Amino acid sequence: MKKMYSFLILLGIFALIGYMESPRMKPEEPSHYPISTEESETEAVAQEEHDTPMNLELELVYEGTKVVDGTKVEAYREYEVYKDRDGKVLNRIPTTHYNYLKYENQ
């Protein structure tokens, strides 16, 4: 019985080492992404990228204030703001990132 446990432990160790040493699948294999075969679609996307260069800025926007357990808490949400070369805002996308400022009442 002791030989059986030793054999299973040794087999488990070899399996673990084999798994750790095996080559990993590359995370960015092209077969996982949808492929478009229409030339007009790819040309339109390429043309659009060159026509409207956008700058990405992250902006914190005040969301509100609450009192939690006698402490004043201000919430700020992060937004992705896309602007063109002239500074005109093209798109604002809210993210899931929040910042909180806590003030104790005295």
Backbone as CSV, one residue per row, in Angstrom:
resi,resn,N_x,N_y,N_z,CA_x,CA_y,CA_z,C_x,C_y,C_z
1,MET,0.820,-1.188,0.000,0.000,0.000,0.000,0.872,1.263,0.000
2,LYS,1.987,1.229,0.766,2.887,2.371,0.806,3.534,2.593,-0.549
3,LYS,3.815,1.517,-1.271,4.413,1.643,-2.596,3.429,2.301,-3.568
4,MET,2.137,2.025,-3.385,1.114,2.604,-4.258,1.033,4.118,-4.058
5,TYR,1.051,4.574,-2.798,1.020,6.009,-2.516,2.281,6.695,-3.056
6,SER,3.408,6.080,-2.881,4.649,6.654,-3.405,4.600,6.760,-4.921
7,PHE,4.073,5.724,-5.560,3.955,5.731,-7.022,3.010,6.836,-7.483
8,LEU,1.865,7.013,-6.802,0.908,8.062,-7.181,1.493,9.457,-6.971
9,ILE,2.228,9.649,-5.897,2.843,10.948,-5.644,3.896,11.248,-6.703
10,LEU,4.706,10.255,-7.022,5.728,10.422,-8.053,5.087,10.700,-9.416
11,LEU,4.015,9.997,-9.731,3.295,10.215,-10.989,2.714,11.630,-11.033
12,GLY,2.170,12.097,-9.909,1.631,13.453,-9.835,2.703,14.508,-10.047
13,ILE,3.885,14.279,-9.478,4.987,15.225,-9.644,5.427,15.285,-11.101
14,PHE,5.532,14.125,-11.748,5.910,14.115,-13.162,4.856,14.790,-14.026
15,ALA,3.584,14.578,-13.709,2.515,15.225,-14.475,2.580,16.734,-14.307
16,LEU,2.827,17.209,-13.086,2.932,18.645,-12.824,4.124,19.251,-13.559
17,ILE,5.265,18.586,-13.516,6.454,19.086,-14.216,6.224,19.090,-15.725
18,GLY,5.580,18.055,-16.245,5.279,18.003,-17.672,4.353,19.129,-18.099
19,TYR,3.379,19.427,-17.262,2.453,20.522,-17.570,3.181,21.869,-17.534
20,MET,4.033,22.057,-16.523,4.747,23.332,-16.384,5.746,23.546,-17.523
21,GLU,6.328,22.489,-18.037,7.335,22.594,-19.091,6.738,22.578,-20.502
22,SER,5.459,22.297,-20.635,4.852,22.219,-21.963,4.724,23.613,-22.562
23,PRO,4.809,23.740,-23.887,4.679,25.056,-24.519,3.241,25.559,-24.373
24,ARG,3.129,26.810,-24.066,1.820,27.424,-23.873,1.248,27.846,-25.223
25,MET,-0.098,27.927,-25.284,-0.750,28.428,-26.482,-0.595,29.944,-26.493
26,LYS,-0.251,30.499,-27.630,-0.059,31.938,-27.735,-1.414,32.627,-27.531
27,PRO,-1.464,33.718,-26.739,-2.740,34.373,-26.476,-3.321,35.105,-27.681
28,GLU,-2.503,35.450,-28.652,-2.997,36.207,-29.793,-2.864,35.397,-31.077
29,GLU,-3.565,34.295,-31.132,-3.564,33.513,-32.361,-4.592,34.110,-33.314
30,PRO,-4.238,34.304,-34.572,-5.150,34.964,-35.503,-6.424,34.171,-35.779
31,SER,-6.448,32.897,-35.501,-7.642,32.099,-35.794,-8.798,32.426,-34.862
32,HIS,-8.540,33.143,-33.757,-9.590,33.458,-32.804,-10.317,34.761,-33.131
33,TYR,-9.826,35.510,-34.068,-10.419,36.789,-34.389,-11.225,36.689,-35.678
34,PRO,-12.346,37.414,-35.763,-13.120,37.381,-37.002,-12.329,38.021,-38.142
35,ILE,-12.420,37.425,-39.289,-11.660,37.904,-40.442,-12.646,38.378,-41.505
36,SER,-12.406,39.565,-42.012,-13.227,40.108,-43.070,-12.487,39.945,-44.390
37,THR,-13.191,39.425,-45.383,-12.552,39.223,-46.679,-12.905,40.324,-47.668
38,GLU,-13.792,41.222,-47.288,-14.183,42.296,-48.189,-13.115,43.387,-48.167
39,GLU,-12.589,43.697,-49.336,-11.542,44.707,-49.433,-12.079,46.093,-49.124
40,SER,-13.310,46.376,-49.506,-13.865,47.705,-49.288,-14.002,48.001,-47.794
41,GLU,-14.327,46.973,-47.014,-14.466,47.171,-45.574,-13.121,47.492,-44.933
42,THR,-12.103,46.768,-45.300,-10.788,47.027,-44.716,-10.237,48.360,-45.188
43,GLU,-10.501,48.729,-46.426,-10.052,50.025,-46.927,-10.776,51.156,-46.217
44,ALA,-12.065,50.980,-45.942,-12.833,52.018,-45.265,-12.334,52.215,-43.841
45,VAL,-12.022,51.137,-43.162,-11.507,51.242,-41.800,-10.146,51.915,-41.808
46,ALA,-9.276,51.551,-42.737,-7.953,52.159,-42.825,-8.065,53.637,-43.166
47,GLN,-8.963,53.998,-44.070,-9.149,55.394,-44.455,-9.688,56.198,-43.277
48,GLU,-10.621,55.632,-42.524,-11.205,56.329,-41.382,-10.160,56.600,-40.317
49,GLU,-9.250,55.662,-40.094,-8.204,55.857,-39.102,-7.288,57.008,-39.485
50,HIS,-7.033,57.199,-40.779,-6.148,58.268,-41.216,-6.867,59.613,-41.257
51,ASP,-8.175,59.628,-41.474,-8.914,60.881,-41.578,-9.122,61.556,-40.226
52,THR,-9.424,60.774,-39.196,-9.755,61.369,-37.915,-8.815,60.862,-36.820
53,PRO,-7.634,61.447,-36.717,-6.756,61.041,-35.621,-7.341,61.532,-34.295
54,MET,-7.405,60.645,-33.324,-8.016,60.991,-32.053,-6.972,60.926,-30.944
55,ASN,-7.152,61.793,-29.981,-6.322,61.794,-28.783,-7.180,61.298,-27.627
56,LEU,-6.642,60.396,-26.845,-7.346,59.854,-25.692,-6.875,60.568,-24.443
57,GLU,-7.824,61.040,-23.656,-7.525,61.644,-22.366,-8.414,60.980,-21.320
58,LEU,-7.888,60.806,-20.135,-8.669,60.286,-19.024,-9.067,61.459,-18.142
59,GLU,-10.333,61.479,-17.757,-10.867,62.613,-17.019,-11.686,62.099,-15.840
60,LEU,-11.505,62.694,-14.670,-12.319,62.353,-13.503,-13.465,63.345,-13.405
61,VAL,-14.691,62.831,-13.302,-15.888,63.659,-13.255,-16.587,63.433,-11.916
62,TYR,-16.956,64.514,-11.260,-17.645,64.456,-9.967,-19.006,63.785,-10.133
63,GLU,-19.263,62.750,-9.334,-20.515,61.992,-9.419,-21.483,62.335,-8.297
64,GLY,-20.973,62.714,-7.130,-21.861,63.046,-6.021,-21.181,62.886,-4.684
65,THR,-21.922,63.257,-3.618,-21.414,63.185,-2.253,-22.406,62.416,-1.397
66,LYS,-21.881,61.564,-0.510,-22.709,60.823,0.439,-22.052,60.904,1.809
67,VAL,-22.853,60.701,2.857,-22.330,60.614,4.210,-22.432,59.162,4.641
68,VAL,-21.268,58.548,4.914,-21.213,57.141,5.297,-20.548,57.050,6.667
69,ASP,-21.294,56.586,7.670,-20.772,56.425,9.035,-20.150,57.706,9.559
70,GLY,-20.799,58.832,9.335,-20.302,60.105,9.831,-19.168,60.693,9.015
71,THR,-18.851,60.084,7.883,-17.762,60.566,7.027,-18.339,61.007,5.686
72,LYS,-17.974,62.204,5.260,-18.406,62.720,3.960,-17.540,62.093,2.870
73,VAL,-18.174,61.469,1.864,-17.452,60.773,0.799,-17.862,61.356,-0.546
74,GLU,-16.882,61.840,-1.304,-17.130,62.334,-2.657,-16.685,61.274,-3.655
75,ALA,-17.514,61.028,-4.676,-17.207,60.015,-5.690,-16.879,60.700,-7.014
76,TYR,-15.807,60.235,-7.641,-15.388,60.721,-8.950,-15.247,59.518,-9.873
77,ARG,-15.829,59.614,-11.065,-15.758,58.521,-12.033,-14.817,58.908,-13.167
78,GLU,-14.063,57.912,-13.643,-13.115,58.149,-14.721,-13.813,57.965,-16.078
79,TYR,-13.562,58.889,-16.990,-14.110,58.842,-18.344,-12.969,58.843,-19.344
80,GLU,-13.140,58.092,-20.431,-12.232,58.168,-21.568,-12.796,59.226,-22.504
81,VAL,-12.029,60.265,-22.771,-12.481,61.357,-23.634,-11.627,61.343,-24.893
82,TYR,-12.281,61.156,-26.037,-11.596,61.140,-27.322,-11.805,62.491,-27.991
83,LYS,-10.672,63.127,-28.373,-10.726,64.445,-29.007,-10.004,64.394,-30.343
84,ASP,-10.440,65.278,-31.282,-9.734,65.375,-32.557,-8.585,66.372,-32.414
85,ARG,-7.940,66.691,-33.524,-6.779,67.588,-33.481,-7.129,68.986,-32.990
86,ASP,-8.363,69.421,-33.250,-8.783,70.766,-32.863,-9.229,70.841,-31.405
87,GLY,-9.292,69.722,-30.703,-9.726,69.706,-29.311,-11.212,69.473,-29.141
88,LYS,-11.911,69.212,-30.245,-13.348,68.952,-30.174,-13.563,67.538,-29.640
89,VAL,-14.475,67.407,-28.664,-14.756,66.103,-28.060,-15.569,65.262,-29.041
90,LEU,-15.027,64.089,-29.394,-15.708,63.184,-30.312,-16.530,62.137,-29.580
91,ASN,-16.002,61.661,-28.434,-16.680,60.588,-27.723,-16.259,60.612,-26.261
92,ARG,-17.206,60.348,-25.354,-16.930,60.215,-23.919,-17.463,58.877,-23.458
93,ILE,-16.572,58.036,-22.933,-16.963,56.697,-22.508,-16.659,56.548,-21.022
94,PRO,-17.676,56.246,-20.193,-17.402,56.030,-18.765,-16.698,54.698,-18.544
95,THR,-15.759,54.684,-17.611,-15.069,53.449,-17.259,-15.629,52.934,-15.934
96,THR,-15.116,51.829,-15.473,-15.574,51.266,-14.202,-14.697,51.721,-13.041
97,HIS,-13.769,52.632,-13.298,-12.845,53.099,-12.270,-13.428,54.307,-11.540
98,TYR,-13.452,54.239,-10.205,-13.917,55.336,-9.364,-12.808,55.743,-8.401
99,ASN,-12.782,57.013,-8.036,-11.930,57.523,-6.967,-12.830,58.117,-5.906
100,TYR,-12.490,57.895,-4.654,-13.293,58.396,-3.549,-12.424,59.261,-2.645
101,LEU,-12.962,60.410,-2.258,-12.308,61.288,-1.287,-13.159,61.274,-0.030
102,LYS,-12.526,61.009,1.120,-13.250,60.940,2.392,-12.853,62.125,3.262
103,TYR,-13.859,62.771,3.838,-13.654,63.890,4.753,-14.371,63.554,6.047
104,GLU,-13.674,63.676,7.172,-14.316,63.424,8.447,-15.001,64.698,8.917
105,ASN,-16.227,64.551,9.418,-16.967,65.695,9.959,-16.439,66.014,11.339
106,GLN,-16.214,67.318,11.580,-15.705,67.711,12.897,-16.634,68.653,13.570
